[in-house]
XYZ file of C-alpha atoms in Angstrom:
420
model
C 10.342 17.854 -16.049
C 13.007 18.681 -13.227
C 13.350 16.364 -10.258
C 13.799 17.817 -6.880
C 16.355 16.543 -4.484
C 16.811 17.202 -0.731
C 20.124 18.615 0.194
C 20.854 15.314 1.996
C 20.092 13.230 -1.142
C 22.398 15.423 -3.197
C 25.029 14.852 -0.609
C 24.700 10.997 -0.718
C 24.782 11.150 -4.557
C 27.969 13.218 -4.497
C 29.583 10.946 -1.899
C 28.541 7.896 -3.718
C 30.014 9.147 -6.900
C 33.293 9.695 -5.088
C 33.405 6.120 -3.814
C 32.155 6.710 -0.143
C 29.178 4.337 -0.411
C 31.575 1.371 -0.898
C 33.009 -0.517 2.092
C 36.772 -0.255 2.366
C 38.728 -3.381 0.955
C 40.238 -5.647 3.666
C 43.582 -5.700 1.830
C 43.857 -2.835 -0.560
C 45.793 -3.597 -3.719
C 46.728 -1.871 -7.011
C 43.291 -2.693 -8.603
C 41.615 -0.780 -5.802
C 43.764 2.379 -6.663
C 42.838 2.021 -10.293
C 39.158 1.794 -9.460
C 39.436 4.761 -7.058
C 41.173 6.692 -9.949
C 38.433 5.857 -12.360
C 35.907 7.685 -9.797
C 38.171 10.592 -9.021
C 39.542 11.223 -12.440
C 42.514 13.237 -10.916
C 44.696 13.229 -7.793
C 46.006 16.476 -6.870
C 49.609 16.796 -5.791
C 50.825 19.025 -3.148
C 54.119 19.628 -1.169
C 52.764 20.221 2.228
C 53.777 17.100 4.339
C 52.933 18.024 7.828
C 50.793 14.836 8.343
C 50.872 13.099 4.885
C 51.473 14.360 1.370
C 48.158 15.270 -0.024
C 47.979 12.714 -2.999
C 48.234 9.912 -0.522
C 45.156 11.134 1.377
C 42.117 10.656 -0.912
C 42.967 7.106 -1.265
C 43.382 6.569 2.385
C 39.965 8.337 2.959
C 38.380 5.825 0.521
C 40.456 2.589 0.842
C 41.725 2.801 4.476
C 45.194 1.778 5.524
C 46.925 0.977 2.373
C 50.666 0.877 1.794
C 51.829 4.263 0.476
C 54.682 2.611 -1.401
C 51.822 0.714 -3.359
C 50.600 4.141 -4.604
C 54.281 5.126 -5.559
C 54.616 1.876 -7.579
C 51.394 2.484 -9.300
C 51.844 6.138 -10.146
C 55.583 6.570 -10.416
C 56.961 3.308 -12.144
C 58.213 3.432 -15.632
C 55.272 1.483 -16.831
C 52.811 3.544 -15.079
C 49.297 4.300 -16.504
C 49.399 7.812 -15.115
C 51.199 11.113 -15.642
C 51.155 14.558 -14.226
C 49.527 17.660 -15.674
C 47.667 20.709 -14.693
C 44.169 19.126 -14.806
C 43.078 20.872 -11.607
C 46.126 22.123 -10.106
C 49.128 19.881 -10.557
C 47.594 16.412 -10.693
C 48.035 12.743 -11.522
C 45.919 11.957 -14.572
C 45.440 8.686 -16.730
C 48.154 8.761 -19.368
C 45.401 8.094 -22.041
C 44.017 11.394 -21.323
C 47.111 13.435 -22.211
C 45.659 14.519 -25.560
C 42.413 15.818 -23.977
C 44.664 18.595 -22.559
C 46.088 19.661 -25.781
C 43.566 22.685 -25.874
C 45.095 23.734 -22.411
C 48.772 23.299 -23.633
C 47.921 25.363 -26.629
C 46.487 28.109 -24.445
C 49.786 28.494 -22.650
C 51.833 28.352 -25.816
C 49.516 31.148 -27.182
C 49.859 33.341 -24.186
C 53.567 32.982 -24.172
C 53.972 33.694 -27.843
C 53.959 37.389 -27.164
C 57.282 39.223 -27.753
C 57.541 40.448 -24.224
C 57.059 36.976 -22.607
C 59.750 35.124 -20.777
C 59.705 32.196 -23.253
C 59.861 34.449 -26.286
C 62.801 36.396 -24.575
C 64.709 33.221 -23.577
C 64.797 30.847 -26.683
C 68.313 29.606 -25.923
C 67.439 28.389 -22.502
C 64.596 26.537 -23.879
C 66.485 24.935 -26.638
C 69.322 23.894 -24.293
C 67.036 22.224 -21.836
C 65.336 20.371 -24.537
C 68.681 19.297 -26.163
C 69.816 18.022 -22.716
C 66.630 16.074 -22.294
C 66.950 14.706 -25.767
C 70.443 13.611 -25.487
C 70.590 12.445 -21.760
C 67.066 11.177 -21.147
C 65.086 11.904 -18.033
C 66.763 14.234 -15.650
C 65.958 16.021 -12.411
C 66.489 19.755 -12.227
C 69.453 19.080 -9.973
C 71.107 17.098 -12.885
C 70.694 20.171 -15.201
C 71.925 22.456 -12.603
C 75.094 20.382 -12.203
C 76.093 20.370 -15.894
C 74.752 23.761 -17.065
C 77.218 26.134 -18.655
C 78.566 28.604 -15.870
C 80.875 31.140 -17.623
C 80.348 34.612 -16.428
C 78.289 36.699 -18.694
C 76.653 33.735 -20.401
C 72.963 33.326 -20.863
C 72.549 30.627 -18.326
C 70.758 31.182 -15.026
C 69.378 28.460 -12.704
C 66.092 30.086 -12.137
C 65.623 30.390 -15.793
C 66.265 26.676 -16.236
C 63.434 26.063 -13.698
C 61.283 28.391 -15.482
C 62.001 26.591 -18.975
C 61.206 23.093 -17.435
C 57.787 24.637 -16.136
C 57.044 26.252 -19.469
C 57.903 23.158 -21.460
C 55.849 20.953 -19.153
C 52.820 23.200 -19.382
C 52.966 23.427 -23.205
C 53.248 19.638 -23.358
C 56.823 19.522 -24.891
C 57.967 17.914 -21.731
C 56.421 15.487 -19.386
C 57.264 14.483 -15.807
C 58.502 10.947 -16.029
C 58.705 10.251 -12.243
C 59.847 11.603 -8.860
C 62.687 10.922 -6.636
C 61.493 11.676 -3.147
C 59.334 14.662 -4.159
C 61.629 16.005 -6.738
C 60.339 15.787 -10.345
C 62.273 14.061 -13.104
C 61.660 15.566 -16.446
C 61.773 14.030 -19.985
C 60.671 14.927 -23.507
C 57.137 14.050 -23.846
C 57.826 11.595 -26.715
C 59.957 9.750 -24.300
C 56.997 9.285 -21.818
C 53.696 9.561 -23.687
C 52.943 6.623 -26.172
C 53.000 7.585 -29.792
C 49.365 6.949 -30.320
C 48.269 9.206 -27.478
C 50.824 11.852 -28.216
C 49.602 12.214 -31.929
C 46.026 11.961 -31.248
C 44.225 15.302 -32.053
C 41.122 16.306 -29.950
C 39.273 19.391 -31.066
C 38.913 21.898 -28.163
C 35.106 21.711 -27.897
C 35.199 17.909 -27.889
C 37.812 17.888 -25.180
C 35.999 20.276 -22.971
C 32.624 18.306 -23.459
C 34.408 15.094 -22.494
C 35.912 16.719 -19.324
C 32.565 18.183 -18.330
C 31.172 14.683 -18.764
C 33.784 13.289 -16.523
C 33.380 15.863 -14.015
C 29.618 15.231 -13.992
C 30.318 11.551 -13.449
C 32.744 12.086 -10.724
C 30.410 14.835 -8.893
C 27.114 12.805 -9.142
C 25.022 16.117 -8.913
C 26.485 19.452 -9.632
C 25.996 23.175 -10.681
C 27.802 24.654 -13.702
C 30.457 26.232 -11.474
C 30.993 22.848 -9.785
C 31.600 21.179 -13.312
C 33.857 24.025 -14.502
C 35.973 23.979 -11.381
C 36.510 20.191 -11.406
C 39.061 20.734 -14.194
C 39.427 24.342 -13.852
C 37.922 25.135 -17.233
C 37.649 28.928 -17.383
C 35.555 29.114 -20.509
C 32.156 29.483 -19.077
C 30.478 29.421 -22.505
C 32.120 26.281 -23.509
C 31.128 24.600 -20.247
C 27.422 25.787 -20.782
C 27.398 24.543 -24.217
C 28.873 21.087 -23.040
C 26.265 20.873 -20.439
C 23.502 21.605 -23.110
C 24.964 19.001 -25.411
C 25.235 16.414 -22.510
C 21.454 17.159 -21.590
C 20.467 16.663 -25.281
C 22.344 13.366 -25.320
C 20.402 12.124 -22.087
C 23.652 11.841 -19.991
C 23.001 14.950 -17.629
C 19.342 15.275 -16.040
C 18.282 18.745 -14.831
C 17.382 18.652 -11.139
C 16.688 21.247 -8.353
C 18.349 20.659 -5.096
C 16.668 22.205 -2.182
C 18.888 24.813 -0.498
C 21.167 25.154 -3.368
C 20.539 29.010 -3.837
C 22.332 32.071 -4.742
C 20.706 35.527 -3.791
C 17.499 33.655 -2.876
C 17.100 32.149 -6.413
C 17.696 28.265 -6.923
C 20.756 27.294 -8.848
C 20.488 25.140 -11.786
C 21.893 21.659 -11.236
C 22.408 18.437 -13.171
C 22.708 14.819 -12.026
C 24.729 12.431 -14.038
C 22.393 9.686 -15.466
C 24.458 6.940 -13.864
C 24.780 8.486 -10.492
C 22.980 6.304 -7.862
C 21.240 7.661 -4.726
C 22.761 5.603 -1.988
C 20.259 4.666 0.903
C 22.852 5.851 3.304
C 26.480 6.742 3.584
C 28.364 4.914 6.326
C 31.817 6.072 5.819
C 34.007 8.040 8.237
C 37.028 9.695 6.636
C 39.641 12.386 7.133
C 39.670 14.548 3.949
C 42.685 16.464 2.551
C 41.730 20.070 1.527
C 42.438 18.917 -1.812
C 40.025 16.122 -1.924
C 37.424 16.655 -4.667
C 34.662 16.377 -2.140
C 35.761 19.780 -0.542
C 38.313 21.389 -2.821
C 35.744 23.831 -4.323
C 34.871 26.223 -1.548
C 31.472 27.124 -2.951
C 30.421 23.512 -3.215
C 31.689 22.704 0.099
C 29.712 25.444 1.644
C 26.648 24.663 -0.158
C 26.503 20.991 0.035
C 28.253 20.443 3.511
C 27.841 23.895 5.370
C 31.569 23.799 5.472
C 33.174 27.262 5.320
C 36.711 26.126 4.634
C 39.878 28.078 4.174
C 43.488 26.727 4.252
C 45.446 28.627 6.789
C 49.020 27.698 5.945
C 49.757 31.330 4.929
C 47.860 32.816 7.858
C 50.106 34.151 10.627
C 49.810 31.664 13.491
C 48.218 34.055 15.875
C 45.459 34.724 13.428
C 44.645 31.225 12.486
C 40.966 30.117 13.469
C 41.482 26.409 13.193
C 45.172 25.556 12.829
C 47.850 25.312 10.227
C 46.636 22.355 8.071
C 43.030 21.380 9.420
C 41.360 18.413 7.805
C 37.738 18.126 7.284
C 36.148 15.086 8.920
C 33.369 13.227 7.119
C 30.951 11.000 9.048
C 28.128 9.549 6.993
C 27.064 12.200 4.692
C 28.033 15.076 6.944
C 31.268 17.056 7.517
C 31.127 17.048 11.185
C 34.454 18.453 12.216
C 37.970 19.632 11.327
C 41.190 18.520 12.819
C 44.673 19.915 12.563
C 46.997 17.051 12.475
C 50.844 16.775 12.682
C 52.952 13.591 12.334
C 55.758 13.966 14.947
C 58.105 11.311 13.736
C 60.584 11.659 16.520
C 58.135 10.717 19.234
C 56.119 8.492 16.914
C 53.041 10.489 17.659
C 50.115 11.782 15.770
C 49.414 15.091 17.294
C 45.905 16.392 17.078
C 46.865 20.026 17.331
C 43.114 21.323 17.325
C 39.708 19.594 16.975
C 36.641 21.668 16.087
C 33.021 20.839 15.692
C 31.019 21.860 12.507
C 27.498 23.057 12.283
C 26.296 19.496 11.181
C 28.085 17.676 13.973
C 26.205 15.231 16.446
C 29.083 15.280 19.181
C 27.847 12.308 21.256
C 27.860 9.937 18.336
C 30.412 11.484 16.087
C 33.292 11.609 18.480
C 33.876 7.917 18.579
C 33.988 7.552 14.674
C 36.558 10.420 14.596
C 38.632 8.677 17.167
C 38.561 5.535 15.160
C 39.751 7.357 12.107
C 42.520 8.980 13.998
C 43.649 5.777 15.310
C 43.739 4.323 11.997
C 45.533 7.365 10.529
C 48.288 6.954 13.192
C 48.727 3.311 12.319
C 48.826 4.035 8.541
C 51.569 6.376 9.049
C 53.523 4.137 11.434
C 52.897 6.147 14.532
C 52.487 4.516 18.045
C 50.679 7.160 19.861
C 47.915 9.797 19.434
C 48.234 13.100 21.379
C 45.246 15.608 21.710
C 45.737 19.145 22.596
C 43.053 21.087 24.292
C 42.461 23.708 21.572
C 39.045 23.518 19.853
C 35.462 22.819 20.714
C 35.796 19.155 19.894
C 39.200 18.456 21.553
C 37.911 17.115 24.777
C 35.221 14.755 23.308
C 37.841 13.550 20.686
C 40.409 12.755 23.514
C 37.767 11.022 25.622
C 36.645 8.835 22.631
C 40.261 7.852 21.856
C 40.782 6.808 25.540
C 37.834 4.593 25.172
C 39.563 2.715 22.350
C 40.965 -0.395 23.823
C 44.227 -0.565 21.608
C 45.078 3.267 21.470
C 47.950 4.775 23.186
C 46.667 8.340 23.873
C 48.379 11.255 25.383
C 47.655 14.973 25.866
C 49.766 18.097 24.944
C 49.470 21.817 25.272
C 48.956 23.973 22.248
C 50.113 27.616 22.328
C 46.577 28.680 21.503
C 44.841 27.053 24.238
C 43.112 29.282 26.801
C 44.811 29.555 30.095
C 43.482 27.249 32.764
C-alpha cells in the first residue's frame, strides 16, 4: 500500500531531514557542525564571495551565528575528518567516504585513457607534478608555478600544470589537503587519506546503493531524479536498481505526494523509513543557491514553487532578481528572495533587491526576514543594513527592519529601481 502525503507534509519531512525542525544552538560548537554534516552529507564549495562564501551558508542557515573560523578549523585542519571531492559539485565530504567515490574516479580515468585525451598526451606533466608532491609534500599551485622548469621549448606550461592537478584530483591520485585563503593545497592521496580508507574496495553497485541510501536519508522524501541529483549520479538504471533494493530491504517506503506530477501524472516518490514528519517547521533562514534544499531546480519548483536560476552570468540589465539572490525560508515555505552584498568598507549589509515568492504571507513574513537579515549582518561583522527600493518585498522588508529595536537601517538606490 502506498501512503499519500500532502505537499506541505512532504516539505516538512524534507526540511526536517535537513535539520530545520531543530532549534538553533545558543553557542554553536564543533559538535554541532559535525551533526549538521551527518544530515547534509556534503557541503558544496563555491568561489562567489559577494556576501559570504557558499560553504559557510548552510551551517549559518541551520545553526545561526556561528564563528566561520570554527568551520575552517573543522574542515581545513591537518587532523580534519573531511576532504574535498566531486560528490555533487566540488564539496566537502567525510574522509571516511573517499572509497565510495572510487567508481567516479575510475570513470574519469577511463574517460581520459583515450589516446587523444589531454592526460594521454601529457604524461610528463602528470609525472612531474606527482614527483614534486611526493618529494616536497603538500603544495599550492603557486608553489609549483614558482619552481617549474621554464626553458624555452620545454614541455612545461602553467595551464598544463593546473590541468594536471585537476586531473589527478578527479582520478583520486591527488587529494586537497587544505586551503590558504581560498587557494587549494594539493598532496598525494596517500599523504591525506588514511591507508585503511585508501585501500578499501567498494564495488560500484554497492557504492551507488549506499549513496542513494544517504541521499534518501538527507532528502526525507524524494523522487528518483531527486535521489540521483543529490550526488550527481548519472546512471539512471543503477539508481533505479538501488531504489528497488532499498525498498526490498524496507529502508525506502513508496509514497505519493499530492501535486508532485509531470505531464499530469503523479511522480513516483519514496520516503526514508527514519524520516519524521514534524508537526511544524518554525525556522527562518537565508539559503545559499547551493543548499541541498534548493540546489536541484526541479525539486525546488515542485516542492516550494520556487522557480530559481542563478543570475551571476546574466547581463545586469537582464537580471530579474539580482546578481546573487538568496531564497528565504520561513516555516515550511520559501517566501522571498533577497540579493545581498557585504560592503566591508562601510560595514553595511546591502539588500540590493527583495522579492516576494508565490507562497509568501507578506504581513507576517516581513518581520521574520528582517530578523534573519539583522542576524546575517551581525554574523558577518557588519554594523548596518541598507535596503534598496528594487523588488516587490523591498519596502516591507525595510519597514520591518526599522521596527527592530537594535538595527541600524539605511536605504540606498539601486540602478534598476523605477524612477520616482
